[in-house]
CSV table of C-alpha atoms in Angstrom, one decimal:
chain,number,residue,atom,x,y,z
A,1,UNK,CA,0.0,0.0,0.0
A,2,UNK,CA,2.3,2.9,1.2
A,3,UNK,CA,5.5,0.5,0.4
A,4,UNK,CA,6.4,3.0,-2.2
A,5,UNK,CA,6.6,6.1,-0.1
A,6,UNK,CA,8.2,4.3,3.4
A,7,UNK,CA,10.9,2.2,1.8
A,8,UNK,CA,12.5,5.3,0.5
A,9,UNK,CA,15.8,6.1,2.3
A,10,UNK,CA,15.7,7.7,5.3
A,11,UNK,CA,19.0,9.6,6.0
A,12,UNK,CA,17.9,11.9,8.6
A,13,UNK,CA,18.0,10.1,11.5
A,14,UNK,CA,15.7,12.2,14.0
A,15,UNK,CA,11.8,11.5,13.7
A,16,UNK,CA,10.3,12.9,10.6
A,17,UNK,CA,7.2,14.0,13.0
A,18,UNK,CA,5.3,15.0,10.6
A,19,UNK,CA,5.5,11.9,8.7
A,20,UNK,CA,4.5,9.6,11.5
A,21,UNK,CA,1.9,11.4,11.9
A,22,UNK,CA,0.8,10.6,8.4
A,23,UNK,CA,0.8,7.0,8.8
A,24,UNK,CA,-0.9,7.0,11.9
A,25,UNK,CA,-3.6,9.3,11.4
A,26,UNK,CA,-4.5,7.2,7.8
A,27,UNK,CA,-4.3,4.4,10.3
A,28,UNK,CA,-6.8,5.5,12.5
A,29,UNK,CA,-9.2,7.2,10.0
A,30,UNK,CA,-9.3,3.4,8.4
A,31,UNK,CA,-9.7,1.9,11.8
A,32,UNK,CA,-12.7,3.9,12.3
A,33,UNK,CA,-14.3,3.5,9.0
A,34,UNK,CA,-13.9,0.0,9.6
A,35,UNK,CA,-14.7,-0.6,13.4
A,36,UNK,CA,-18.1,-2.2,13.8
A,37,UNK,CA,-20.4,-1.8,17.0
A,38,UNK,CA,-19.2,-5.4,18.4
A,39,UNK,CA,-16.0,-4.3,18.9
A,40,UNK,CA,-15.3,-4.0,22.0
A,41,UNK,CA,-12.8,-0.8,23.3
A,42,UNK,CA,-10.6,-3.2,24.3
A,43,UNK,CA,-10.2,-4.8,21.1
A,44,UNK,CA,-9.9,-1.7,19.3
A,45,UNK,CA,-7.1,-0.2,21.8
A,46,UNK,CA,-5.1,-3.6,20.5
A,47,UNK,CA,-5.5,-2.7,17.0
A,48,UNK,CA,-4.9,1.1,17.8
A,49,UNK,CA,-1.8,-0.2,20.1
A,50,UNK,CA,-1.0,-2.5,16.7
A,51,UNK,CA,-1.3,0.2,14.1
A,52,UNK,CA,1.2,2.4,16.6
A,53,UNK,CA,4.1,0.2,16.3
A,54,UNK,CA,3.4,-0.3,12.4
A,55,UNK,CA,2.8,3.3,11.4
A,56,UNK,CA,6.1,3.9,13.6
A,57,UNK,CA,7.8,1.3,11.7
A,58,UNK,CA,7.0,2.6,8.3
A,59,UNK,CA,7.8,6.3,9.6
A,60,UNK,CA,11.4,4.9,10.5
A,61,UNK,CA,12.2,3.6,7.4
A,62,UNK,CA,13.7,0.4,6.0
A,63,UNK,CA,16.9,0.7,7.3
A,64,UNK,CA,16.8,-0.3,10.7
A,65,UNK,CA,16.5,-3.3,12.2
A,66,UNK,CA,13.9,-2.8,15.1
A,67,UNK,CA,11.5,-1.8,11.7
A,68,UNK,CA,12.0,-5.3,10.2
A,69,UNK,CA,11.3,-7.0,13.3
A,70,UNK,CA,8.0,-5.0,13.6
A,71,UNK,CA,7.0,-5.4,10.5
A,72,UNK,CA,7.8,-8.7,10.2
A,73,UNK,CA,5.9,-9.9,13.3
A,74,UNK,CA,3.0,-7.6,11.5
A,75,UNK,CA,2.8,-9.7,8.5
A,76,UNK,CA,2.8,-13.5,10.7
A,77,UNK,CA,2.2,-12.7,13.5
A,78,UNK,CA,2.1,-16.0,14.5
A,79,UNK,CA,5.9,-17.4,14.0
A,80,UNK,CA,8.1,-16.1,16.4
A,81,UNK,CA,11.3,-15.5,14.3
A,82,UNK,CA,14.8,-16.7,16.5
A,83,UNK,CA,18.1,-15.9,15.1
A,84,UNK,CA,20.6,-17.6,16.5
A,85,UNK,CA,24.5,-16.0,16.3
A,86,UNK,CA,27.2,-18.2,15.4
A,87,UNK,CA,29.0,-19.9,18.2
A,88,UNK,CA,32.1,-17.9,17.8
A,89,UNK,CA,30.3,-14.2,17.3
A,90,UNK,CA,28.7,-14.9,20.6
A,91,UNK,CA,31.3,-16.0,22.6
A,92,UNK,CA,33.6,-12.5,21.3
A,93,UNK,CA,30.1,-10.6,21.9
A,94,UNK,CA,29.8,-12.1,24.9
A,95,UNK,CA,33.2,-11.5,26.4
A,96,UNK,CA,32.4,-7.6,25.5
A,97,UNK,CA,29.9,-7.6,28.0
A,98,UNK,CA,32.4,-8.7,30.6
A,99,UNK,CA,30.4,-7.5,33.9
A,100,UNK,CA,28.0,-10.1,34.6
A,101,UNK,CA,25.4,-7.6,35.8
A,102,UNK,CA,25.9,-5.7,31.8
A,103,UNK,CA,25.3,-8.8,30.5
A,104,UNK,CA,22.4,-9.7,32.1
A,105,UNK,CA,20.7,-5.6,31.6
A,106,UNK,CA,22.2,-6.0,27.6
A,107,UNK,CA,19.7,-9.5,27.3
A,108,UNK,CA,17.1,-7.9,29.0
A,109,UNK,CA,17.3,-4.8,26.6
A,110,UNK,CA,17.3,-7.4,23.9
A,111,UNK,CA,13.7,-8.5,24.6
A,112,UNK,CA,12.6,-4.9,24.7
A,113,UNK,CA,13.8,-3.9,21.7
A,114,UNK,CA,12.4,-5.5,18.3
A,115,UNK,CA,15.0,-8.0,16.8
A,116,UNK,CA,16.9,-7.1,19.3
A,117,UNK,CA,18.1,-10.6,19.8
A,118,UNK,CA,19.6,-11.1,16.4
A,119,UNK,CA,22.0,-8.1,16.7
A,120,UNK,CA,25.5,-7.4,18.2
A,121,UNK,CA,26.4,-5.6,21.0
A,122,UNK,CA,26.8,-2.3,19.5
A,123,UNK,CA,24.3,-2.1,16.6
A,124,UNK,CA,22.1,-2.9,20.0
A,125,UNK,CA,22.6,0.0,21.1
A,126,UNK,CA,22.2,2.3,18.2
A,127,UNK,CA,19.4,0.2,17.5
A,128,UNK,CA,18.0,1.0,20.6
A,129,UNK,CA,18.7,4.6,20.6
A,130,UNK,CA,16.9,5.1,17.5
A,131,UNK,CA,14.1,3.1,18.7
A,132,UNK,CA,14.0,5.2,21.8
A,133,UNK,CA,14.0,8.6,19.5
A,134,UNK,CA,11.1,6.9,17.6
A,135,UNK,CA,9.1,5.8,20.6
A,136,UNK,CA,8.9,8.9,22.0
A,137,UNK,CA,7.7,11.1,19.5
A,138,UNK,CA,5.3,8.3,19.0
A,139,UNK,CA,3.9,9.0,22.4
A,140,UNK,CA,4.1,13.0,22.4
A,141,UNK,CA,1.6,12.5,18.6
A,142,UNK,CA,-0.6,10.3,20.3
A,143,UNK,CA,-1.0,12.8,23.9
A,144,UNK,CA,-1.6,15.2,21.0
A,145,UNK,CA,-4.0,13.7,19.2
A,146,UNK,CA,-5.8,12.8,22.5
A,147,UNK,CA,-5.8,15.8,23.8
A,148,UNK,CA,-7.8,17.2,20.7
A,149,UNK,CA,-9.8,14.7,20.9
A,150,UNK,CA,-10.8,15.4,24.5
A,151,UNK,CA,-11.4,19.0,23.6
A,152,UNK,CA,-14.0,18.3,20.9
A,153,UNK,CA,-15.8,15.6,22.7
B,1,UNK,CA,42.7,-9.3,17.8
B,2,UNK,CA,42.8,-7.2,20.9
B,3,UNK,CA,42.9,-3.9,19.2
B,4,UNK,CA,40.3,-4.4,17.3
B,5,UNK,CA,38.7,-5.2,20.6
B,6,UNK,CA,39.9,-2.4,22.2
B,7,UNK,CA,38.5,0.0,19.2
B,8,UNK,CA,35.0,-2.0,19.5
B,9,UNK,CA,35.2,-0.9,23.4
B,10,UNK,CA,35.3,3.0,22.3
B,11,UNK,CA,33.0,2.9,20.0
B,12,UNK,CA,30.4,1.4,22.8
B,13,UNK,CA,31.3,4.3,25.3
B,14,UNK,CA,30.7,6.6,22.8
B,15,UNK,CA,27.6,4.8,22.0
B,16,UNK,CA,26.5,4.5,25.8
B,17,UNK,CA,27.8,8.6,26.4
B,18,UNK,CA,25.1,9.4,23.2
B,19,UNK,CA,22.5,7.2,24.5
B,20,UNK,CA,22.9,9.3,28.2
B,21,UNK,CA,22.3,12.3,25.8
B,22,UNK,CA,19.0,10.9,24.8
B,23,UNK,CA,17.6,9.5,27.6
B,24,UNK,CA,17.2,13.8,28.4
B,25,UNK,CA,14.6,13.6,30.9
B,26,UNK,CA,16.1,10.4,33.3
B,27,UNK,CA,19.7,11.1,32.9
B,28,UNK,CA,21.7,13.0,35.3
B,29,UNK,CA,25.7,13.8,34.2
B,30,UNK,CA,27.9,11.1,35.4
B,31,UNK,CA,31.7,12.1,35.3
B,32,UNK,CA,32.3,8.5,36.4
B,33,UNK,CA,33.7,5.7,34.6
B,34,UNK,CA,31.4,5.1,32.2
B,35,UNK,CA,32.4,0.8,32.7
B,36,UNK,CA,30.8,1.8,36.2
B,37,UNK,CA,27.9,3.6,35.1
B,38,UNK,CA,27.2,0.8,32.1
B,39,UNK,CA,25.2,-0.9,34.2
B,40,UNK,CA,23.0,1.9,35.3
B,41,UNK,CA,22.8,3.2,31.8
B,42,UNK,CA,21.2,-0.3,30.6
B,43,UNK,CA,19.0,-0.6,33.6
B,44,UNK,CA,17.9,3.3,33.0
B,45,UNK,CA,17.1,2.2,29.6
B,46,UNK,CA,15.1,-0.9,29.8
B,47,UNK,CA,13.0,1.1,32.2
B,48,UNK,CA,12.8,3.8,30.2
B,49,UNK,CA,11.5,1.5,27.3
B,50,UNK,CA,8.9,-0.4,29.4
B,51,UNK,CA,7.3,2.9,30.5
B,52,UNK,CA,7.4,4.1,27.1
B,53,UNK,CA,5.5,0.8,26.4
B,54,UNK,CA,3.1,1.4,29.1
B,55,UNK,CA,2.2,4.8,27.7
B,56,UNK,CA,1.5,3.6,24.4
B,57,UNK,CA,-0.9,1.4,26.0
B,58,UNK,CA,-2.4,3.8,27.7
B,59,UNK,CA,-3.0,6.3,24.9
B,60,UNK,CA,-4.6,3.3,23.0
B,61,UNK,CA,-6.9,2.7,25.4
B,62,UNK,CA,-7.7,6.1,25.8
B,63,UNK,CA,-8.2,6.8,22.1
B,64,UNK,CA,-10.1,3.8,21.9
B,65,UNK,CA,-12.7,5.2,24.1
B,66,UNK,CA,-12.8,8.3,22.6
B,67,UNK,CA,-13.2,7.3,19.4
B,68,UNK,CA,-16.6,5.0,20.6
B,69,UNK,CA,-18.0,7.9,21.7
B,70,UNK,CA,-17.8,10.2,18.5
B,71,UNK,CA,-20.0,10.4,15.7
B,72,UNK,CA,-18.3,8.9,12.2
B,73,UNK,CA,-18.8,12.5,10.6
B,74,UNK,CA,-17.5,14.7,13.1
B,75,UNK,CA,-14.5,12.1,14.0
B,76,UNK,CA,-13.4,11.9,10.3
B,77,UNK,CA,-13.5,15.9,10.0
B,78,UNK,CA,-11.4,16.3,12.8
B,79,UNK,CA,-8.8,13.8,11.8
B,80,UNK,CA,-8.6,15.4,8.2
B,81,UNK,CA,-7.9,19.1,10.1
B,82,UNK,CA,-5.3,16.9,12.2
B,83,UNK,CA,-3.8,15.8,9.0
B,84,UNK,CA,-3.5,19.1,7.6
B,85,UNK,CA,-2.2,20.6,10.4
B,86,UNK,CA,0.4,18.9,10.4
């Protein structure tokens, strides 16, 4: 659908806010033109919490990782994709993270982050701070857009 | 072998000294080592991410419910003016 426009490069690496605004507003406006009365709020704060993610994926661009893993998981949601490092990549990776307490908060951080689990050390990171920059101004569009809402109700 | 490890250990305190910079509202300036402050860095940030989880959640629920209670009209008018205000 929008695969044309998001798969472009993104070199900027700061939140195009307009942009993710974009995607999730078209997002909503379709979830509401398709939400019938038997769905149930909570149902429609999944798909809502669901198009989030997506619509942040798409704004992010193709070339990060935390974006395939999201959308990914959007398109089977059902097989939980596991890749493994090499024996030898994960023993150098794991003599990086030579405090046992790092190591323990750096595998943690990996099942936070999408796809975190595939990725080194320090793409990790990066990953993560991007994600971080991403997940944010997703929040501050959606206290926006609720707070509009709540003015006009 | 070990400089190349040595040059992947720089690059991850710069990394970890960029990701202080944008964890802005939880991070305080640490002068310490930053091997010391590793730990706290990662812990800061996993918490950081689960709250930022928990807010998402939130705001979908809360849009949720707002959007039951508006008429189809009005609710598609007001994202349109959202859209092109932005």
């Amino acid at each position: 659908m929008h695969n044309n426009k998001c798969l472009k490069e993104n070199p900027n690496p700061n939140p195009n806010q307009p942009l993710l605004a974009y995607h999730f507003i078209q997002a909503l406006t379709r979830i509401n033109l398709t939400a019938h009365t038997t769905t149930s709020t909570k149902q429609r704060s999944h798909i809502i919490k669901h198009a989030a993610y997506v619509s942040m994926a798409f704004a992010a661009g193709n070339k990060r990782t935390w974006t395939h893993a999201v959308l990914l998981h959007n398109r089977f949601p059902l097989k939980t994709r596991f890749h493994r490092l090499s024996g030898s990549r994960r023993s150098f990776i794991m003599s990086l993270s030579r405090n046992k307490k790092t190591h323990r908060h750096a595998h943690l951080l990996r099942s936070l982050v999408p796809g975190g689990h595939a990725m080194e050390f320090s793409s990790l990171l990066m990953e993560t701070a991007n994600y971080i920059q991403y997940l944010t101004a997703q929040v501050r569009l959606m206290q926006c857009i609720v707070e509009k809402f709540d003015m006009h109700v | 072998m070990s400089s190349r490890r040595s040059r992947i250990t720089e690059e991850e305190i710069n990394e970890l000294i960029s990701k202080l910079h944008s964890l802005l509202p939880e991070s305080r300036r640490r002068s310490g080592a930053s091997r010391a402050s590793a730990a706290k860095l990662l812990k800061e940030t996993c918490s950081y991410i689960k709250s930022l989880h928990r807010e998402v959640d939130d705001l979908s629920d809360r849009l949720s419910g707002l959007m039951a209670t508006l008429d189809t009209n009005s609710a598609q008018a007001e994202i349109i003016r959202e859209l092109l205000r932005s």
